[in-house]
Short mmCIF file of C-alpha atoms and ligand atoms in Angstrom, two decimals:
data_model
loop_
_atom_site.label_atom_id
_atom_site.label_comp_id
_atom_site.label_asym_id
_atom_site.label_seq_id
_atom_site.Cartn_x
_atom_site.Cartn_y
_atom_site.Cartn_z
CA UNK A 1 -27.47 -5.56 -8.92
CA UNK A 2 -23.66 -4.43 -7.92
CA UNK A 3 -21.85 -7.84 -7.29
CA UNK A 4 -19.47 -7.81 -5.27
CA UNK A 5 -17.60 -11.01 -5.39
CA UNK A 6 -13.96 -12.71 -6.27
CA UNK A 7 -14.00 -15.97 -7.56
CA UNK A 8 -11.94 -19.13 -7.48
CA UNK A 9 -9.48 -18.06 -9.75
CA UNK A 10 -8.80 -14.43 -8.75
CA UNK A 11 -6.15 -15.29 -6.35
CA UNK A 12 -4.96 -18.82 -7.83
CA UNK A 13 -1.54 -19.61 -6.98
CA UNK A 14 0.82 -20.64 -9.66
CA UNK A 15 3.51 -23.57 -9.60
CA UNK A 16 6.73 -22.03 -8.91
CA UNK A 17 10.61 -23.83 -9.09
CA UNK A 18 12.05 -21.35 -6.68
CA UNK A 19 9.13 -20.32 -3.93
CA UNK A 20 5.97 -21.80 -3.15
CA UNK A 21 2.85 -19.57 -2.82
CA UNK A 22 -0.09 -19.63 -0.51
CA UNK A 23 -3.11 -17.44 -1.14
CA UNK A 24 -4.65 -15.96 1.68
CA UNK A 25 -7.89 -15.17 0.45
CA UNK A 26 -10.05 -15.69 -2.63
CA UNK A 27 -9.71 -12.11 -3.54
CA UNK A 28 -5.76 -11.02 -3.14
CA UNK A 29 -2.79 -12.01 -1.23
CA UNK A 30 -0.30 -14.58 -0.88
CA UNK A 31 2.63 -16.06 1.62
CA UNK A 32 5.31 -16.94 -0.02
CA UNK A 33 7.68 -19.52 1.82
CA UNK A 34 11.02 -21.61 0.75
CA UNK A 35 12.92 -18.56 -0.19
CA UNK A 36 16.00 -16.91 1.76
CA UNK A 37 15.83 -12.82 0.33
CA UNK A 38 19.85 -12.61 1.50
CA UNK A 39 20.59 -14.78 -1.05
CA UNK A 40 18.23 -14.30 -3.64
CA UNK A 41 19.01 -15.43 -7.12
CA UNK A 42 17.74 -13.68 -10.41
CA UNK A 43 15.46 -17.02 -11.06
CA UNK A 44 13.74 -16.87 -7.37
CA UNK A 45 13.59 -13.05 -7.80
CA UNK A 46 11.53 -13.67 -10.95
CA UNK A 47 8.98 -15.47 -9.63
CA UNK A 48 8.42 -13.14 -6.44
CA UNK A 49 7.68 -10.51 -9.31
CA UNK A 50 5.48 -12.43 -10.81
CA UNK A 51 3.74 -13.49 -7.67
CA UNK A 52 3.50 -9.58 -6.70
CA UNK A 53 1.54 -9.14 -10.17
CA UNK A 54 -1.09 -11.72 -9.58
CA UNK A 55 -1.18 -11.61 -5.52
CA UNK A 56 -0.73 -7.97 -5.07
CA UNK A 57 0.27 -7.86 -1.81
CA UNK A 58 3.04 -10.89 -0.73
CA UNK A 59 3.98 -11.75 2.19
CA UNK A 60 7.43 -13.47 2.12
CA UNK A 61 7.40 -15.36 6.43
CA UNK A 62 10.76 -16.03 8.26
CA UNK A 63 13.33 -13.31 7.01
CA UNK A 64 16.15 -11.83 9.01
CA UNK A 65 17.26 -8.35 7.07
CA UNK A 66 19.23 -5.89 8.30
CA UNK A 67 18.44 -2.69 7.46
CA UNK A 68 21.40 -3.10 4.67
CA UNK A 69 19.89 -6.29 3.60
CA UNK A 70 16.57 -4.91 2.78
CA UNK A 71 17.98 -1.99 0.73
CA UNK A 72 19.78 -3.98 -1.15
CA UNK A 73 16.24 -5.82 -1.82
CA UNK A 74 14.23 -3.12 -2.39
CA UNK A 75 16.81 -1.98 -4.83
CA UNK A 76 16.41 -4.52 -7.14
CA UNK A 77 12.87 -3.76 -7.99
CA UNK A 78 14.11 -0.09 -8.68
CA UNK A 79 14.93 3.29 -7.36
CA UNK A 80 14.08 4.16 -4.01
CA UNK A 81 10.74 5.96 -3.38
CA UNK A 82 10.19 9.52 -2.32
CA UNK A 83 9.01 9.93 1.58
CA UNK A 84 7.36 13.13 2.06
CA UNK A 85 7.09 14.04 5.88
CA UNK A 86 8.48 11.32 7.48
CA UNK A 87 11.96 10.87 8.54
CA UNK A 88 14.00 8.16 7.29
CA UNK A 89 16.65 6.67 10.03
CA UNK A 90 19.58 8.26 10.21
CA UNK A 91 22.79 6.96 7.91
CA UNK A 92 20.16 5.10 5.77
CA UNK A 93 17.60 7.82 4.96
CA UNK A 94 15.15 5.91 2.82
CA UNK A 95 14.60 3.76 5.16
CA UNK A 96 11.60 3.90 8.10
CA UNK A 97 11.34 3.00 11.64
CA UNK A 98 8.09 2.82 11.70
CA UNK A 99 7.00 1.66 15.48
CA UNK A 100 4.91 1.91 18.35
CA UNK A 101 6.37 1.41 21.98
CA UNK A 102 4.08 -0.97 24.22
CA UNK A 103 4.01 2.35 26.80
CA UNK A 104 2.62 5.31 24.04
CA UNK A 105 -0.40 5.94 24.74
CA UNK A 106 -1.56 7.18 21.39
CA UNK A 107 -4.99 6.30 19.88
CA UNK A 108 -3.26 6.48 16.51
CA UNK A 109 -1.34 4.47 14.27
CA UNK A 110 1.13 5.40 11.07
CA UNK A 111 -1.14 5.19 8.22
CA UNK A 112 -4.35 4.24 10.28
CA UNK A 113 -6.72 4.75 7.62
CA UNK A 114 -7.64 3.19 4.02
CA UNK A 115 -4.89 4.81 1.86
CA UNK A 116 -2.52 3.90 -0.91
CA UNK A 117 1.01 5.36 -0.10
CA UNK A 118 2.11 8.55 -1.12
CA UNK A 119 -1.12 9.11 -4.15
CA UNK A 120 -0.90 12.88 -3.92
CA UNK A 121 3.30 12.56 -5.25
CA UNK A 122 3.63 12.69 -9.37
CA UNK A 123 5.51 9.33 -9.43
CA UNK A 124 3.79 7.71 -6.38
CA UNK A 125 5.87 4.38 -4.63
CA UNK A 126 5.07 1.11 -7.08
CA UNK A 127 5.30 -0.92 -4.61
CA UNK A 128 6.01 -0.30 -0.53
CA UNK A 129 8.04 -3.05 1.44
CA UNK A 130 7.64 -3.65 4.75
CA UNK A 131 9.43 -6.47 7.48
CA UNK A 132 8.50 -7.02 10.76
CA UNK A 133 10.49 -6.86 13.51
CA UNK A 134 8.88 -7.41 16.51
CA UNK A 135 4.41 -7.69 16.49
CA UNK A 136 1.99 -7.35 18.99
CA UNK A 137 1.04 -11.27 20.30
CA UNK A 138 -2.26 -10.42 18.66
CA UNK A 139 -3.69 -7.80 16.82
CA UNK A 140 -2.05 -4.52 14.52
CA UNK A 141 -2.77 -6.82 11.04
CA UNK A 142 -2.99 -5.26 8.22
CA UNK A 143 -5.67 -5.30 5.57
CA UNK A 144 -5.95 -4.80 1.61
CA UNK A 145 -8.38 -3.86 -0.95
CA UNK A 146 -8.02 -5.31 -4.49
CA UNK A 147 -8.18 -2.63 -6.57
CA UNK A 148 -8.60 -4.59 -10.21
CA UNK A 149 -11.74 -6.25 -8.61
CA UNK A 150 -13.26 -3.26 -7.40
CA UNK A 151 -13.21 -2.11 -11.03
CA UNK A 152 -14.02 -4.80 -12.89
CA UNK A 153 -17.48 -5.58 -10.76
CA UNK A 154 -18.95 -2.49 -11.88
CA UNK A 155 -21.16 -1.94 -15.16
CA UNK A 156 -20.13 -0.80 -18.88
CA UNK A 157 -21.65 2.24 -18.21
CA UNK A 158 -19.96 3.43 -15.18
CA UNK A 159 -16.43 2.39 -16.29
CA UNK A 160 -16.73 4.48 -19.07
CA UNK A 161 -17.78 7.52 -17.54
CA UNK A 162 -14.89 7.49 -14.80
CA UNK A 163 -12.06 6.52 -17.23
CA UNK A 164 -13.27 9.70 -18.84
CA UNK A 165 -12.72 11.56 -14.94
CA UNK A 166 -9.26 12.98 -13.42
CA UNK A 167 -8.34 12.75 -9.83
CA UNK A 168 -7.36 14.95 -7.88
CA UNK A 169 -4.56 14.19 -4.73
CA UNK A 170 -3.25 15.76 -1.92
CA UNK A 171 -1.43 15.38 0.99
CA UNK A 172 -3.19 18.04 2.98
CA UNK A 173 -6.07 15.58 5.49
CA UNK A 174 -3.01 13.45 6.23
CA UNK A 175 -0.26 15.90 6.62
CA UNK A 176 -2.02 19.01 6.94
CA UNK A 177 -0.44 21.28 9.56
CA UNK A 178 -3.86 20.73 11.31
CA UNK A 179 -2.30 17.39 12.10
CA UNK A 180 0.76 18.04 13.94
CA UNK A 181 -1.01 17.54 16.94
CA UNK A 182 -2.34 14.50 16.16
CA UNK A 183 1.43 13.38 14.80
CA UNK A 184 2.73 14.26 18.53
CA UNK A 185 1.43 11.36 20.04
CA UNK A 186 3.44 8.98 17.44
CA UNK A 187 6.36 9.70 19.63
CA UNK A 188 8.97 7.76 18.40
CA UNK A 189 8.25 8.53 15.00
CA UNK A 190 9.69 12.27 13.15
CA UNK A 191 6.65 13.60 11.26
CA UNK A 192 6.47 16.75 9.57
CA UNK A 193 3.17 18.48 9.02
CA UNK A 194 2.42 21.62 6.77
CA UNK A 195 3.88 23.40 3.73
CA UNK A 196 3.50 23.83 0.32
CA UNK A 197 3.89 19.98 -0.43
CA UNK A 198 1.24 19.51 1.92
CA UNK A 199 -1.41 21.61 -0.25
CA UNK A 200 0.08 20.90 -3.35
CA UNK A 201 -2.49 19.19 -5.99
CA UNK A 202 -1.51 16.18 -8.24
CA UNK A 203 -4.22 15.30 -11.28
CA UNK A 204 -3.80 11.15 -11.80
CA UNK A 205 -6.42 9.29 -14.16
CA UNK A 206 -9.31 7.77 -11.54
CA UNK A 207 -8.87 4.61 -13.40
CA UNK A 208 -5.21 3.56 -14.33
CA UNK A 209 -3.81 1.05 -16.20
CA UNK A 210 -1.12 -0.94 -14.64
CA UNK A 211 1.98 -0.98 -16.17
CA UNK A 212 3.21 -4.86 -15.54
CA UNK A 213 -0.71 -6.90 -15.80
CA UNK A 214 -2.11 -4.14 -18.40
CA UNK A 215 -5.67 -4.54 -16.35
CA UNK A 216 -7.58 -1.43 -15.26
CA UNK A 217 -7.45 -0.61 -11.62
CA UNK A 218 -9.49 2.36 -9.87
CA UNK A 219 -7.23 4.52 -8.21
CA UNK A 220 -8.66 6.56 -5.19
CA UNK A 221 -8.71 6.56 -1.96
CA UNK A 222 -10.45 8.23 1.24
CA UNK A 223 -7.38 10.34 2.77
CA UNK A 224 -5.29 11.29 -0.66
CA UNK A 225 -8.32 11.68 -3.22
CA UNK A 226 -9.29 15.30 -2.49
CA UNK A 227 -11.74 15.73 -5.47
CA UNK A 228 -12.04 15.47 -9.56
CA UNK A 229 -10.84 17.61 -12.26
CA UNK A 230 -13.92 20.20 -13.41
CA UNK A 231 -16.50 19.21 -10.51
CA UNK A 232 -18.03 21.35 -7.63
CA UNK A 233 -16.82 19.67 -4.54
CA UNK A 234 -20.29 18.63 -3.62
CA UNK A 235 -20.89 16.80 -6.76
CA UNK A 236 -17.19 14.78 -6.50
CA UNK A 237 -17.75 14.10 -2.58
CA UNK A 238 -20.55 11.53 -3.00
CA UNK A 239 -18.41 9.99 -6.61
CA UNK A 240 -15.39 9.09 -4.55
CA UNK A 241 -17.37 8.27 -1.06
CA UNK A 242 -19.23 5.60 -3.45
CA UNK A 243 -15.85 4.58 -4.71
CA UNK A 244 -14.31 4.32 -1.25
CA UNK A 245 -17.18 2.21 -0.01
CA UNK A 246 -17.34 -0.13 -3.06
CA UNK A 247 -13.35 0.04 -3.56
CA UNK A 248 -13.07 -1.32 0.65
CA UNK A 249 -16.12 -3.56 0.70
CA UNK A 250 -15.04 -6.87 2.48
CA UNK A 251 -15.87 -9.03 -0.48
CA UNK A 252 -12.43 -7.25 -1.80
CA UNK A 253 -10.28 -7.46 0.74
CA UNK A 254 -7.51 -9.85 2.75
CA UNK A 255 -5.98 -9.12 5.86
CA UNK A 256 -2.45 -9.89 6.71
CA UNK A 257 -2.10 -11.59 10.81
CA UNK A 258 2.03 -10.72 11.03
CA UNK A 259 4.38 -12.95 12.32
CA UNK A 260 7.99 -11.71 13.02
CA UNK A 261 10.26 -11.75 10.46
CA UNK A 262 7.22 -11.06 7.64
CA UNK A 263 8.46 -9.05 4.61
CA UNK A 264 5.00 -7.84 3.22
CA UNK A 265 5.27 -6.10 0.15
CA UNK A 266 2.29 -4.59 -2.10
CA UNK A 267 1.48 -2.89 -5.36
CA UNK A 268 0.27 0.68 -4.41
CA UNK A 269 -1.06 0.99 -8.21
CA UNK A 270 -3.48 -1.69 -7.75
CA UNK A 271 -4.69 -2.05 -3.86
CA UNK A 272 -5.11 -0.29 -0.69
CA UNK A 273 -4.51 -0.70 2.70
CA UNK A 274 -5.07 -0.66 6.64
CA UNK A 275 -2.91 -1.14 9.18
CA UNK A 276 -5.57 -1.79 12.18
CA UNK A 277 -5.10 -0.09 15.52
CA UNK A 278 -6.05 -2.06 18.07
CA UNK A 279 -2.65 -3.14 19.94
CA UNK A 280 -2.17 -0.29 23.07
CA UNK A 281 -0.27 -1.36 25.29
CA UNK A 282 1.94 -3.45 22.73
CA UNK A 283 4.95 -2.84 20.97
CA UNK A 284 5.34 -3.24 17.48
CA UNK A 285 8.44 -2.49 15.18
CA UNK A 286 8.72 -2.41 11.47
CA UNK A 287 11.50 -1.30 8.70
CA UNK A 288 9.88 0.38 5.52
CA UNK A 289 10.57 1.39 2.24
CA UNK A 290 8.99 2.09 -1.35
CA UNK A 291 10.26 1.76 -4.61
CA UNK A 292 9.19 4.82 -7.06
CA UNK A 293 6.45 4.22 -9.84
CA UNK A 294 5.67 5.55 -12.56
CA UNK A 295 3.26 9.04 -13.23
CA UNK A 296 0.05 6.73 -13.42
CA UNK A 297 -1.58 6.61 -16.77
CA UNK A 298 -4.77 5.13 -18.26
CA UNK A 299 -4.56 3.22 -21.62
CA UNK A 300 -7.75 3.17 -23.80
C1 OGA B 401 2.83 1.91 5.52
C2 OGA B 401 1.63 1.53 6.26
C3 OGA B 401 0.99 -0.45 7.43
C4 OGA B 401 1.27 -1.15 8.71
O1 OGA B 401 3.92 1.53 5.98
O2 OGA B 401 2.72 2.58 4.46
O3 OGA B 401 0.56 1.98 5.92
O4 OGA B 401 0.69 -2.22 8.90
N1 OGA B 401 1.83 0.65 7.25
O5 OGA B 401 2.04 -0.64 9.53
MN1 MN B 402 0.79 3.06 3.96
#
């Protein structure tokens, strides 16, 4: 039988000098407290590396950055990531506002489904950063999928035959131009739907290797996975809808309450994620950006 399951030491926090960590959940995630990111030095950055490796997604409480301030941040883990379709703020343009007023009445959130940013780009974001602002009293968490586990629980047999398969990505059921519409109602955010980038198709490896913890990770996901390399449509659509299911299974995930001032920061090579849409009526604000990956790759 397909077990689903973490165990004690999938999400064991290590001793640290410079932060401390608190896992969330047995299967990924972590606070991290006693560390000020304005003045970071190279020792505490260290260790909030290696706590994104074996975490995955970390969410560093009580920060005050200005937009300035969390450049300079994100910069140190690399170049800035690409941000196809989306507007970045004006004067700092890899940078996103990404918020909801408490009077839109949309039924829709930015990124409201299982996704991992920006799959269907040849380098997609490493990692995506974002801090909090101002959140909803309750609700508009956001969950994650541990993409390592999902991998690892299933048999011999099945890992072999999909580190044999190539992905295939695209931006087109997020940011098709069938979507504008739907994009209208995020009012106070700049969206643009359609074009060639939007029905462009990127091959990536289904299973990846990740470049910092050498483990295997799948790497799909329902809204950027679009099909495999050399299969009819109908025979990839029930391959990735398993994968989906399994990858998003509960046993695999954590989920993030915010508090203001939360930097959360993930590993798009190795989990997924949900921002939940339930908070009408609330207003929640966020500043976001992604530092570029690598073209993924899948060592044997
Ligand atoms: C994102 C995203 C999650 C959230 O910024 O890429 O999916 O909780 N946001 O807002
Ligand atoms: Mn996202």
């Amino acid at each position: 039988m397909l077990i689903r399951a973490a165990t004690a030491k999938t999400n064991a926090p290590r001793r640290y000098d410079h932060i401390k960590a608190a896992p969330i959940a047995g299967t990924m995630g972590a606070e991290i407290t006693g560390v000020d990111l304005r003045k970071l030095g190279d020792a505490a950055f260290s260790e909030i590396e290696q706590a994104l490796a074996d975490h995955l997604a970390i969410f560093i409480l009580d920060q005050d950055l200005s937009v300035e301030e969390l450049e300079a941040f994100t910069q140190r883990f690399g170049a800035f990531g690409a941000d196809p379709f989306i507007e970045g703020m004006k004067d700092h343009p890899h940078v996103l506002h990404v918020r909801k007023e408490a009077n839109e009445m949309a039924p829709v959130v930015f990124g409201g489904l299982w996704h991992s940013d920006w799959s269907f780009l040849e380098k997609p974001p490493a990692y995506t950063i974002l801090h909090a602002k101002e959140i909803p009293p309750y609700g508009g968490d956001t969950l994650y999928a541990n993409g390592y586990l999902a991998y690892e629980s299933l048999s011999d047999e099945m890992k072999r035959v999909l580190c044999s398969l190539t992905a295939l990505h695209s931006a087109e059921r997020g940011y098709g131009a069938q979507m504008q519409n739907i994009y209208a109602f995020l009012e106070n955010m700049s969206v643009k739907t359609g074009g060639d980038a939007s029905t462009r198709v990127q091959e990536h490896p289904l299973v990846r290797t990740h470049p910092v913890t050498k483990r295997k990770t799948l790497y799909v996901n329902p809204v950027y996975t679009v099909g495999i390399k050399g299969m009819h449509p109908e025979e990839a659509a029930p391959i990735l809808a398993f994968l989906n299911d399994h990858m998003t299974h509960e046993n695999f995930t954590c989920r993030f309450r915010w508090s203001p001032g939360a930097v959360a920061m993930w590993d798009n090579r190795c989990c997924l994620h949900l921002p939940i849409s339930d908070y009408l009526g609330f207003r929640r604000e966020m500043y976001r950006t992604t530092v570029e990956g690598e073209r993924p790759y899948l060592e044997s």
